[in-house]
Short mmCIF file of C-alpha atoms in Angstrom, two decimals:
data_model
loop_
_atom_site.label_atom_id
_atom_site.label_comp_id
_atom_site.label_asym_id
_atom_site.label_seq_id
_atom_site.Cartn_x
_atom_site.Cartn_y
_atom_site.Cartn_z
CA UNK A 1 40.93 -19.91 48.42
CA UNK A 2 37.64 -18.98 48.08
CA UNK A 3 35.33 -21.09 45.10
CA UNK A 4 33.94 -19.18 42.10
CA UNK A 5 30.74 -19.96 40.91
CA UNK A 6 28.16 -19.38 38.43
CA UNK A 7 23.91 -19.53 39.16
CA UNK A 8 22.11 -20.59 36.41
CA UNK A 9 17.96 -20.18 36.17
CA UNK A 10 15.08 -20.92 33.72
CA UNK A 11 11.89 -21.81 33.31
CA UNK A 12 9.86 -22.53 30.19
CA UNK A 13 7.21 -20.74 30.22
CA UNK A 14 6.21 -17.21 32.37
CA UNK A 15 2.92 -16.19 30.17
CA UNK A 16 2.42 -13.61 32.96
CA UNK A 17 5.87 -11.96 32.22
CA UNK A 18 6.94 -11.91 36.25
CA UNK A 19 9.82 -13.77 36.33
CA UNK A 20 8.56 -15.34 39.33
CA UNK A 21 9.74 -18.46 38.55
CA UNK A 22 13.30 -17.85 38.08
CA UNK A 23 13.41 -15.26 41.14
CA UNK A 24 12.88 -18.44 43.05
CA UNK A 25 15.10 -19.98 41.69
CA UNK A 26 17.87 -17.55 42.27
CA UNK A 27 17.27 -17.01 45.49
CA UNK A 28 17.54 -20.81 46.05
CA UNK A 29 20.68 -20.63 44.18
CA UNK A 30 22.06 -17.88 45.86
CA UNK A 31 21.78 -19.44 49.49
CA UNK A 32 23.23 -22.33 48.51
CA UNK A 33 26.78 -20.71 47.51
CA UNK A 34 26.49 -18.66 50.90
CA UNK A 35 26.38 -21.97 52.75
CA UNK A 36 28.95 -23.55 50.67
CA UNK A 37 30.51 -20.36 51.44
CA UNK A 38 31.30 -19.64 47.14
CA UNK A 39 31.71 -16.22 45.70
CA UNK A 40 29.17 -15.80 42.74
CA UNK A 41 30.34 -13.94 39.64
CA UNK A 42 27.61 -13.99 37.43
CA UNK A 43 23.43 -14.96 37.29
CA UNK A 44 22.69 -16.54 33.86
CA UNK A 45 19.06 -16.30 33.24
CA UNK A 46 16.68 -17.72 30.50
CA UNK A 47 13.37 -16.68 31.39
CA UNK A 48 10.49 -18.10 28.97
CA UNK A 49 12.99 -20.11 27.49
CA UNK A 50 12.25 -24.05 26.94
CA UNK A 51 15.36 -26.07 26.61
CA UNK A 52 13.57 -29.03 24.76
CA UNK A 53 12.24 -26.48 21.53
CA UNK A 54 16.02 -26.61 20.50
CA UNK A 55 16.69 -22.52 20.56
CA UNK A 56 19.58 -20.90 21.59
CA UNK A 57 19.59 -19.95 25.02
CA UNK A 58 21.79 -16.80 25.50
CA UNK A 59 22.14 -17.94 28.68
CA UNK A 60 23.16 -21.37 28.72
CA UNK A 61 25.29 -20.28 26.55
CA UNK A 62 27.18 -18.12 28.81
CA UNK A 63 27.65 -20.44 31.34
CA UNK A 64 29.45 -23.02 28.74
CA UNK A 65 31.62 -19.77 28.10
CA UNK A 66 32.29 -19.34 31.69
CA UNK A 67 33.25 -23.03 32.27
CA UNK A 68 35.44 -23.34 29.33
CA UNK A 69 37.09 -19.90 29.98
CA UNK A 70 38.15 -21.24 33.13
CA UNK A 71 36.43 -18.50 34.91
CA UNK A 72 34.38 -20.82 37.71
CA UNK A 73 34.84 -23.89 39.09
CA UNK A 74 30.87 -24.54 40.21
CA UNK A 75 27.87 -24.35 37.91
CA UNK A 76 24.76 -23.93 40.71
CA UNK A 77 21.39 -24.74 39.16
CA UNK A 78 17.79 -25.36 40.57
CA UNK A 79 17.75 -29.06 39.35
CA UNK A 80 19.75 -30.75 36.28
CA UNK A 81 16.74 -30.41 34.32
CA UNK A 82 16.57 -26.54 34.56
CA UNK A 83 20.33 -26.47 32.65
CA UNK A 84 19.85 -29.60 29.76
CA UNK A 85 17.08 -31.08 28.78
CA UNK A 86 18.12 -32.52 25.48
CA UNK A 87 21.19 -34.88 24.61
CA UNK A 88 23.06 -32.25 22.35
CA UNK A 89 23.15 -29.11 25.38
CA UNK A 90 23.57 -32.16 28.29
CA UNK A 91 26.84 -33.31 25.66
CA UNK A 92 28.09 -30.02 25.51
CA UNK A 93 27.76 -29.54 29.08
CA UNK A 94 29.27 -32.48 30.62
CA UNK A 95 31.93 -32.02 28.72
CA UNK A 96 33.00 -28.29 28.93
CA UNK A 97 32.49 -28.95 32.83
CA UNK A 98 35.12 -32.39 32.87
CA UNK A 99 37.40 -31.02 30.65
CA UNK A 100 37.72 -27.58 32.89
CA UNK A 101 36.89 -29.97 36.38
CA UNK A 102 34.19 -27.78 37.11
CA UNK A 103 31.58 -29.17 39.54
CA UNK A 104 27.72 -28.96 39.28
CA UNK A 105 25.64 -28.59 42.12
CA UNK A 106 22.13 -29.12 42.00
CA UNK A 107 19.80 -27.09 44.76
CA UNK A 108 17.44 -30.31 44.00
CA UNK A 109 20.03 -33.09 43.43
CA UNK A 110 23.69 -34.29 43.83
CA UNK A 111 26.70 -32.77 43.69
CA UNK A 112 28.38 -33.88 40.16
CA UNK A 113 31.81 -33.86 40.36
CA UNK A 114 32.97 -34.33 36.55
CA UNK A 115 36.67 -35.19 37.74
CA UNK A 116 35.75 -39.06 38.82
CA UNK A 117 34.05 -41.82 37.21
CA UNK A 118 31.40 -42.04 39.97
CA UNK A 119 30.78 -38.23 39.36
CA UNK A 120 30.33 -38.98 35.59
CA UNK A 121 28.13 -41.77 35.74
CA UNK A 122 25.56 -40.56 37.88
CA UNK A 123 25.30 -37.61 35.63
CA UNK A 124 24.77 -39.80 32.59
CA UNK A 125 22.05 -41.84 34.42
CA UNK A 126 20.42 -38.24 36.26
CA UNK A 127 20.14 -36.79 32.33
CA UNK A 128 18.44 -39.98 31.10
CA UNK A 129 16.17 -39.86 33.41
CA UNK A 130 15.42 -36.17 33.11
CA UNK A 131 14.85 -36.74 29.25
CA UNK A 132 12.65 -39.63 30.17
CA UNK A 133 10.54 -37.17 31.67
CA UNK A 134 10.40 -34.62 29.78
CA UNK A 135 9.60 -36.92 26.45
CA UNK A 136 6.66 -38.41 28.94
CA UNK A 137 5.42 -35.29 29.93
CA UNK A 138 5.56 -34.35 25.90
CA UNK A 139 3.87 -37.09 25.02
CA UNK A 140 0.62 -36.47 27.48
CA UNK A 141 0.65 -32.67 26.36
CA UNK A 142 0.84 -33.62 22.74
CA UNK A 143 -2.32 -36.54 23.62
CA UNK A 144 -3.92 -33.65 25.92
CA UNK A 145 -3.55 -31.05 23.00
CA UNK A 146 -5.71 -33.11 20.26
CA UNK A 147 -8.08 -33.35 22.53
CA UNK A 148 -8.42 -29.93 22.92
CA UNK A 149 -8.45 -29.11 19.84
CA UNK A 150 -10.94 -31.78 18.79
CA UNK A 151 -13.04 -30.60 21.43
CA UNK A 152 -12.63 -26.86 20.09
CA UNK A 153 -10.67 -25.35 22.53
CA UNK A 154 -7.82 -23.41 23.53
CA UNK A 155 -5.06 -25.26 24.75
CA UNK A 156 -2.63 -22.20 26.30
CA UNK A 157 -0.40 -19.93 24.77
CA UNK A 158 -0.11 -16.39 24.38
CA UNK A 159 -2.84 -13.53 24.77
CA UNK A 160 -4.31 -14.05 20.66
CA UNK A 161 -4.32 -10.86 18.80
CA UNK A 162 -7.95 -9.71 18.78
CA UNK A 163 -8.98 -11.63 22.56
CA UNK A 164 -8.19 -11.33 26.00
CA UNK A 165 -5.39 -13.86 27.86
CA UNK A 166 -8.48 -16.49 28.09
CA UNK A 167 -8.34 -16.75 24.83
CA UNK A 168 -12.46 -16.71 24.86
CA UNK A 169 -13.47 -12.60 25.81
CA UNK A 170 -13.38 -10.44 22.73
CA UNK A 171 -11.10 -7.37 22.58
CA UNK A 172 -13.34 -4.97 20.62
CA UNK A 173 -10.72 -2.74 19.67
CA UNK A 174 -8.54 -5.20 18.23
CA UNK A 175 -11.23 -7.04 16.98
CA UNK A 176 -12.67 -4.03 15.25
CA UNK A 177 -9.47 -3.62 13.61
CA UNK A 178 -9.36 -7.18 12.51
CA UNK A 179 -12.28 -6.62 10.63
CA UNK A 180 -11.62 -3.54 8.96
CA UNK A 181 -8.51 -5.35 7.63
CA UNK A 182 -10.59 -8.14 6.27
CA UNK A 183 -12.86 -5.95 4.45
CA UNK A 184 -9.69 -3.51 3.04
CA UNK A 185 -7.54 -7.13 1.86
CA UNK A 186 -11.10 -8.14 0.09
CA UNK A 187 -11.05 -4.33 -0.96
CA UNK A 188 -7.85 -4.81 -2.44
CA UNK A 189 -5.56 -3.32 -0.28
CA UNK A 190 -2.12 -4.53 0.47
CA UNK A 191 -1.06 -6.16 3.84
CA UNK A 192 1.92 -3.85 4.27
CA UNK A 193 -0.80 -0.62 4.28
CA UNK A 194 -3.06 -2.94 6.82
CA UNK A 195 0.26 -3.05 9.21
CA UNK A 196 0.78 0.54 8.54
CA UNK A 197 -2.59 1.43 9.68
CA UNK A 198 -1.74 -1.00 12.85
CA UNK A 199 1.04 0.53 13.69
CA UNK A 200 -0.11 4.26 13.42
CA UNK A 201 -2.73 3.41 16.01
CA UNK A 202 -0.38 1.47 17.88
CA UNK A 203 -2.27 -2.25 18.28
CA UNK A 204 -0.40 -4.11 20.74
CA UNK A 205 0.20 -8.07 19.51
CA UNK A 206 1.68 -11.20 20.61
CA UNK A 207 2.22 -11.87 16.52
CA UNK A 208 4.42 -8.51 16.36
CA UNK A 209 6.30 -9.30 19.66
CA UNK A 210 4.12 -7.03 21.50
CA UNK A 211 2.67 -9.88 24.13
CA UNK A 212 1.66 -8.01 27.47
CA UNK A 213 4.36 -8.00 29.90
CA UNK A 214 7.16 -8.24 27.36
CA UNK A 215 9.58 -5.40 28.11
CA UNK A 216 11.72 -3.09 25.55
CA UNK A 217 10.59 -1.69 22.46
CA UNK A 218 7.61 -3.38 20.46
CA UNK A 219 8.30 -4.30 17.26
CA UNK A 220 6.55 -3.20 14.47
CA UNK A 221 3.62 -4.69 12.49
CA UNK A 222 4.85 -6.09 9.05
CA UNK A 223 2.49 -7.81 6.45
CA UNK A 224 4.28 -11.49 6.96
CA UNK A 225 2.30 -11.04 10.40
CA UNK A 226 -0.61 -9.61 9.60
CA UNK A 227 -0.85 -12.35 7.22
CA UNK A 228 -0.28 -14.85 10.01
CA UNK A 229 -3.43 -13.14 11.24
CA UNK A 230 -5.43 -12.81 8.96
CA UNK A 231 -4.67 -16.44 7.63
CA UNK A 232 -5.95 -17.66 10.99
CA UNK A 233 -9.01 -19.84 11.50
CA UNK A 234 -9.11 -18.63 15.52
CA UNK A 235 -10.80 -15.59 14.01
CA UNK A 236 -13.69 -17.54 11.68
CA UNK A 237 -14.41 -19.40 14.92
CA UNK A 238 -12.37 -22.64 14.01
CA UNK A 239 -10.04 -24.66 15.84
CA UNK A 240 -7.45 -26.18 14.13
CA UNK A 241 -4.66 -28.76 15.08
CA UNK A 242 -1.53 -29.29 13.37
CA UNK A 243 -2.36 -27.25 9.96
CA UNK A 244 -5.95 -29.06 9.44
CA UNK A 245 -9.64 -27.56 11.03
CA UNK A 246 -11.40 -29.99 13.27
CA UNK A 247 -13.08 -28.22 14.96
CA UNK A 248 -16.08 -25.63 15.38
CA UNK A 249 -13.90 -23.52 18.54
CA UNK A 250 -15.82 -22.16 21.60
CA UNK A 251 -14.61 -19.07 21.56
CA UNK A 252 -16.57 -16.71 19.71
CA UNK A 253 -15.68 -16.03 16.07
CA UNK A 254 -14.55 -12.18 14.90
CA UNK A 255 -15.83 -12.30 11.10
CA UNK A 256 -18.30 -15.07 9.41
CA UNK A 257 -16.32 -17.93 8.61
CA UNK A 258 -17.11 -17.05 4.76
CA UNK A 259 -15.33 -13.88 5.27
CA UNK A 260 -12.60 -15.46 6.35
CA UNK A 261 -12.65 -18.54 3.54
CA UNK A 262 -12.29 -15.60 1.08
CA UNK A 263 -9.37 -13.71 2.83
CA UNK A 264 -7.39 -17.44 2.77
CA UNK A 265 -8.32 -17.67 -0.99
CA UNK A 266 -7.11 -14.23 -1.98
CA UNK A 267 -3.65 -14.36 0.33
CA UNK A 268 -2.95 -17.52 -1.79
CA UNK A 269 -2.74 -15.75 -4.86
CA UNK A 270 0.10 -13.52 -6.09
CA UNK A 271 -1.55 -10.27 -5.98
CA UNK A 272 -1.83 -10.86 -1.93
CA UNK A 273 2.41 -11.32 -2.14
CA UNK A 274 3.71 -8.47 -0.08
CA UNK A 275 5.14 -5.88 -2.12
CA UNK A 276 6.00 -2.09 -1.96
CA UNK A 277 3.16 0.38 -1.05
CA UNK A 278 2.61 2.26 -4.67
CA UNK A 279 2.42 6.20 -4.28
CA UNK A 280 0.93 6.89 -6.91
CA UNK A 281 -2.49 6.66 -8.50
CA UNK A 282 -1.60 4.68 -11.82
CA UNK A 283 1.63 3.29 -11.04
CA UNK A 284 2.12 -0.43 -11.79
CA UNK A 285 -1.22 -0.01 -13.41
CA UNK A 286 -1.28 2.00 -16.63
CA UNK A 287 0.38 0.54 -19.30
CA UNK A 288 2.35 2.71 -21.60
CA UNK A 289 1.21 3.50 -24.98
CA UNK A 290 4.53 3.60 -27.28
CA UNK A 291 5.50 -0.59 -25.69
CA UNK A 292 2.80 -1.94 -23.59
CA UNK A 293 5.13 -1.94 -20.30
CA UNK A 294 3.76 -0.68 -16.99
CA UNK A 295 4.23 2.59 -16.38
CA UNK A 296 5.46 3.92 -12.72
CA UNK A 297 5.68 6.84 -10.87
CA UNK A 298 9.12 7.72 -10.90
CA UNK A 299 11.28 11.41 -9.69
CA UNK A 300 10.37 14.52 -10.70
CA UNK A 301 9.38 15.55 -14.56
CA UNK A 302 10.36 18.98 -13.18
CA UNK A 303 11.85 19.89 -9.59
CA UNK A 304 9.05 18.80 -6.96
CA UNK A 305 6.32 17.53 -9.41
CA UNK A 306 5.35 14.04 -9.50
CA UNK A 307 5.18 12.29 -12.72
CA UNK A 308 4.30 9.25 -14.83
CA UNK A 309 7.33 7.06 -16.44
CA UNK A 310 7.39 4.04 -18.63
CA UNK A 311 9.17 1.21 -16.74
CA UNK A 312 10.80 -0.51 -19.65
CA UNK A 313 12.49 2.41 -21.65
CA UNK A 314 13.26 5.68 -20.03
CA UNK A 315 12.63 7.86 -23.24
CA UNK A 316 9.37 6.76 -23.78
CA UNK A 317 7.92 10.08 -22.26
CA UNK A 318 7.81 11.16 -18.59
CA UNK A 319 4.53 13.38 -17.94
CA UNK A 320 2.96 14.99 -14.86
CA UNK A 321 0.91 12.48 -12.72
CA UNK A 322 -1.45 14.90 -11.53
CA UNK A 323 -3.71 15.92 -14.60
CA UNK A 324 -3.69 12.36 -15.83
CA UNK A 325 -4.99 11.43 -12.30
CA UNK A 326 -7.49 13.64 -12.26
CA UNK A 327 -8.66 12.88 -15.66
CA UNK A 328 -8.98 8.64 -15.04
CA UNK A 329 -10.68 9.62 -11.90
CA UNK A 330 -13.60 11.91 -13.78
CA UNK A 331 -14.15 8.62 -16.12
CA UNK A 332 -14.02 6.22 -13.33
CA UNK A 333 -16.71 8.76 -11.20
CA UNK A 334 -18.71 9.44 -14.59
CA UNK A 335 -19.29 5.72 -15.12
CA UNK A 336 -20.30 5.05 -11.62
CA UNK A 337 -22.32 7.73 -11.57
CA UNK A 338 -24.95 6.36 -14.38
CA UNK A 339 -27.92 5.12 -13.68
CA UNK A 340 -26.74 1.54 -14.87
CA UNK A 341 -23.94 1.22 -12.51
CA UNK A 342 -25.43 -1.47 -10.60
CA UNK A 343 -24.66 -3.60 -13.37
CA UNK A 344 -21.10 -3.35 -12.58
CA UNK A 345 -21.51 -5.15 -9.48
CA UNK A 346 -20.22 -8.85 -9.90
CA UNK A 347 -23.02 -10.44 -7.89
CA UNK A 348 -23.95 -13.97 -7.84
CA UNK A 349 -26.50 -16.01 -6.10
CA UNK A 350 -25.51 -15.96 -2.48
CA UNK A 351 -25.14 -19.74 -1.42
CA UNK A 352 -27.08 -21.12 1.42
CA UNK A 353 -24.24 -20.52 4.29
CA UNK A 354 -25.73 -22.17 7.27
CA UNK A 355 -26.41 -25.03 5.07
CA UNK A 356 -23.33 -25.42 4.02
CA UNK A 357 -21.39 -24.86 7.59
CA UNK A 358 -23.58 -27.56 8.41
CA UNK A 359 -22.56 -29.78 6.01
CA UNK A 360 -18.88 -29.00 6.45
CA UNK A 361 -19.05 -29.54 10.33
CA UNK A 362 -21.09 -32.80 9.87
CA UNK A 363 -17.86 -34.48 7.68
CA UNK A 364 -15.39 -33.28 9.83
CA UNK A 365 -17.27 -35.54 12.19
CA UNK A 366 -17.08 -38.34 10.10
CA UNK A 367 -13.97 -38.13 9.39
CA UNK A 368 -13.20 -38.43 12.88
CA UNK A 369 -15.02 -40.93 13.56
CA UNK A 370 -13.99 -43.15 10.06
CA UNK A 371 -10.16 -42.87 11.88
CA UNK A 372 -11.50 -44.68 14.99
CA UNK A 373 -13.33 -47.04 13.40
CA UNK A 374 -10.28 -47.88 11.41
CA UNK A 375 -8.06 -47.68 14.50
CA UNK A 376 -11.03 -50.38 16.00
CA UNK A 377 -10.30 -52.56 13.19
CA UNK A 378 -13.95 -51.67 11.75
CA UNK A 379 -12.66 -50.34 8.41
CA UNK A 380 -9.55 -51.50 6.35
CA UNK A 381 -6.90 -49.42 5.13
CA UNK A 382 -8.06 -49.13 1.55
CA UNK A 383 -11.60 -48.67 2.61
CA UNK A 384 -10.56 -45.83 4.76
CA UNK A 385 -8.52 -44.43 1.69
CA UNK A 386 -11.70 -43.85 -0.49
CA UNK A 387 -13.93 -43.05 2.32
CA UNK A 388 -11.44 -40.08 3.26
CA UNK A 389 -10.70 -38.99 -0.34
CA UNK A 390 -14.48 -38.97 -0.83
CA UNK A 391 -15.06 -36.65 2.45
CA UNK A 392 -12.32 -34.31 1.92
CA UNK A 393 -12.86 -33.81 -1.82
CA UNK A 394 -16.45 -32.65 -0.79
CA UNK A 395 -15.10 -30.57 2.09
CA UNK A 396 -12.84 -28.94 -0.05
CA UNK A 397 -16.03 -28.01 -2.38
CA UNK A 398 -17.80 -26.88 0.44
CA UNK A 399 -15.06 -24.20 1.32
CA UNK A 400 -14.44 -23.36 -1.62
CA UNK A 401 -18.15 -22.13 -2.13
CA UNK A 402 -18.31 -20.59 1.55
CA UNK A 403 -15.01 -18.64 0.31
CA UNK A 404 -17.64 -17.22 -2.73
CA UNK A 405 -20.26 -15.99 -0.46
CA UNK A 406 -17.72 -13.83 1.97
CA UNK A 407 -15.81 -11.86 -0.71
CA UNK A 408 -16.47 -8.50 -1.24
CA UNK A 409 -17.88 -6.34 -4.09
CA UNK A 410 -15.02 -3.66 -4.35
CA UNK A 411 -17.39 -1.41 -6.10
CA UNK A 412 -20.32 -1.58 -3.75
CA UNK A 413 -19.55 1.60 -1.72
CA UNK A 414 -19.67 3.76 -4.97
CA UNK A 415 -22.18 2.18 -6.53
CA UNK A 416 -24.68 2.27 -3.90
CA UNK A 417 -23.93 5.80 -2.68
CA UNK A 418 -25.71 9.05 -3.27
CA UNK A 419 -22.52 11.38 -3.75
CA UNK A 420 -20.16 9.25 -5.67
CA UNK A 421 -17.11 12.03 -5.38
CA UNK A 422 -17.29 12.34 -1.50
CA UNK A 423 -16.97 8.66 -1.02
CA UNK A 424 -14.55 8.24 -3.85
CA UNK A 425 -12.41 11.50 -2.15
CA UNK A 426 -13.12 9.59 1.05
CA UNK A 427 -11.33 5.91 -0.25
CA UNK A 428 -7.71 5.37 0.44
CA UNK A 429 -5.59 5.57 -2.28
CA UNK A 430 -5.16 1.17 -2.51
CA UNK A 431 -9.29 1.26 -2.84
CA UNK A 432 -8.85 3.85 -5.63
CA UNK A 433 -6.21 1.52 -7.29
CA UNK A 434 -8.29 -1.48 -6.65
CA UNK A 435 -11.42 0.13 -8.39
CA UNK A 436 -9.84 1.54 -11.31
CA UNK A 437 -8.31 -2.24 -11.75
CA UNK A 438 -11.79 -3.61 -11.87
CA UNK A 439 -13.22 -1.41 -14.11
CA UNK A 440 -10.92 -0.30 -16.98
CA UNK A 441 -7.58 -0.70 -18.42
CA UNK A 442 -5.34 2.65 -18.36
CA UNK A 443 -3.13 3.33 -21.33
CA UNK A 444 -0.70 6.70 -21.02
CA UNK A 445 0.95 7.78 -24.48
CA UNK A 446 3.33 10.61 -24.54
CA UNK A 447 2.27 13.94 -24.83
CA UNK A 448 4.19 15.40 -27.85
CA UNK A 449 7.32 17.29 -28.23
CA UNK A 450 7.05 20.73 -26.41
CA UNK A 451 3.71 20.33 -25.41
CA UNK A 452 2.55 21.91 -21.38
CA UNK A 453 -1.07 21.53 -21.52
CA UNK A 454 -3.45 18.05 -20.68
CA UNK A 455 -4.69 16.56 -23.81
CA UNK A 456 -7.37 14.00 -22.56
CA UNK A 457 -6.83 12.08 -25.88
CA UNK A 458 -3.24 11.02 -24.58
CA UNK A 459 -4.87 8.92 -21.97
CA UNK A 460 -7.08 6.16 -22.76
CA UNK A 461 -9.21 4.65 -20.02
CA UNK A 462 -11.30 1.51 -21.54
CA UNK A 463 -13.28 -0.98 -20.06
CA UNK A 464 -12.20 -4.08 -18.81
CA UNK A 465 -11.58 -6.51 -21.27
CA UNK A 466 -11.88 -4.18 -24.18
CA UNK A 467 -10.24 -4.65 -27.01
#
């Protein structure tokens, strides 16, 4: 009676996206059951799958189906560490395969015949060495890691958004768009209209599951990952390791690392929470005149015409959005229009930024150097306490001021320009919004029983912080 049996392959990692690792494997598999003379009844494949990260592996997970179901009675594999390398899968293994008297044979190994002792034991004492190591070789990629990223560079990994696979070469068209969404989140604009500009132009990313060589359908850009962008200190030019910057990196930087100080310092307040793209001018921003509540762009005051609501009582009134658009606009335009409105701008005196990315690279130093002269015995542990609480309180000033210098003036591009309506028509609708939230406060009453024409006095625009 002929033997059924099962090939399984994997490797963990295949940043080229060839498979060439596992067709190797498979075809080392496969000759193996020819000589043995088995019939094989199924591949099981996890390609860039790493058994140690703890994930499921769809296809490990198949073969403990096919063992238990009875299905097979051999389980072929490259070497024992290519099917468990981590006590929980190895457990669940060596057990499904005794209880069912399954046998695994190893293309790089022994035979393991789960139906004896001897079989047993030499399985126990192969997996304990194969977690040996892997925990060595984690423990020399972990050590060989810091030092990258001490050193300021790139220690593998997927193609970054915005570079090339080296991780060093600029990808201008990514990068470009990068920067444009740095300037539109400073500009006010939401991350979920960022990743719907992505998308429309179709940017390819490893952060949306769109890594070269990946095949199917790309996923889509959402703002949780152009946040993840955005939030990262690759594009400033930093390196960072484990959550903290270390570093100055050697690849080159995108945007000034002020710019991007500013975009962290904005995402970590609540207006940078995702939320729902507004469709309308004045909605979420208007208040309504009769209880104070936001008002919102709701349905239709008539069939197929926009209009204004109060959020907190639907009586209130419900009004066309169109005229009262138009109107806030005219007293937005007619006050940036003056001759004055350079006084609008929020400018302050622009620090001294290379002085102060100096300074900030200069006690990173130190601090690195205060943890080996503790680890030398040089400092005590309550003298490194206060010399570390001293540095990183004055790092933390330091960013916080190069954060200052990179924001941007929301109202520069109106106030500097020559034709204040063509660049206003020319601003997407979140820049509107933003403006017209730095300027004034927008308060909608209703319009009266029966009444069908615009009465501006129905729609108070003040200035911010007007009483």
């Amino acid at each position: 009676m002929t033997t059924s049996a099962n090939v399984y392959v994997r490797i963990s990692q295949d940043r080229a996206g060839e498979r060439a690792g596992v067709i190797r494997q498979r075809e080392d598999c496969m000759r193996r059951a020819a000589d043995r003379g088995w019939e094989v009844l199924a591949v099981h494949e996890d390609n860039d799958q790493s058994a140690k990260s703890g994930r499921r592996r769809p296809g490990f997970e198949a073969v403990l189906d096919d063992v238990q179901s009875g299905r097979v009675g051999v389980v072929i594999a490259w070497a024992l560490d290519r099917l468990q390398r981590n006590r929980r899968d190895e457990l669940r293994l060596y057990e499904a395969c005794q209880a069912a008297g399954v046998t695994l044979s190893l293309v790089n190994g022994a035979e393991l015949d789960f139906s004896t002792a001897a079989g047993r034991y030499v399985a126990d004492n192969l997996g304990s060495i194969a977690r040996l190591e892997v925990e060595l070789k984690s423990d020399r990629q972990q050590s060989a890691n810091k030092q990258a990223a001490h050193e300021g560079r790139r220690s593998g990994g997927r193609r970054p958004f915005g570079y090339d696979q080296d991780g060093m070469t600029i990808r201008e068209r990514e990068a470009d768009a990068i920067r444009t969404a740095y300037r539109d989140l400073l500009s006010g604009v939401p991350l979920a209209q960022i990743a719907k500009t992505w998308n429309e132009v179709e940017l390819h990313s490893g952060q949306a599951r769109w890594a070269e060589g990946h095949k199917g359908e790309p996923s889509r850009w959402t703002g949780q990952t152009v946040r993840v962008v955005l939030s990262n200190p690759r594009y400033a030019g930093l390196r960072a390791y484990k959550g903290e910057i270390v570093a100055e990196a050697k690849w080159p930087p995108v945007v000034a690392q002020e710019t991007w100080r500013a975009a962290v310092a904005h995402l970590s307040t609540r207006q940078a929470v995702p939320r729902k793209l507004a469709r309308r001018l004045l909605s979420g921003l208007a208040l309504c005149g009769v209880c104070g509540a936001p008002v919102w762009g709701g349905g239709n005051a008539r069939q197929n015409v926009p209009n204004y609501r109060c959020s907190a009582a639907y009586g209130h009134f419900a009004r066309m959005s169109e005229p009262v658009d138009e109107y806030v606009s005219a007293v937005i335009l007619e006050r940036l229009s003056r001759p004055d409105a350079a006084q609008l701008l929020t400018t302050t005196k622009r620090p001294d930024t290379a002085a102060l990315h100096d300074e900030a690279s200069t006690l990173r130093n130190r601090l690195e150097s205060v943890a080996l002269e503790f680890a030398d015995g040089t400092l005590t542990a309550s003298q490194i306490r206060a010399i570390t609480e001293r540095l990183r309180s004055r790092l933390a000033e330091l960013e916080e001021s190069l954060a200052d210098a990179g924001r941007v003036d929301v109202l520069g591009p109106l106030v500097r320009a020559t034709d204040v309506r063509a660049v206003w028509d020319g601003l997407s609708l979140e820049h509107r919004r933003a403006i017209i939230d730095t300027l004034a406060t927008v308060t909608i009453h209703p319009p009266g029983r029966g009444v069908r024409t615009f009465d501006p006095a129905t729609v108070r625009v003040r200035p911010k912080g007007e009483k």
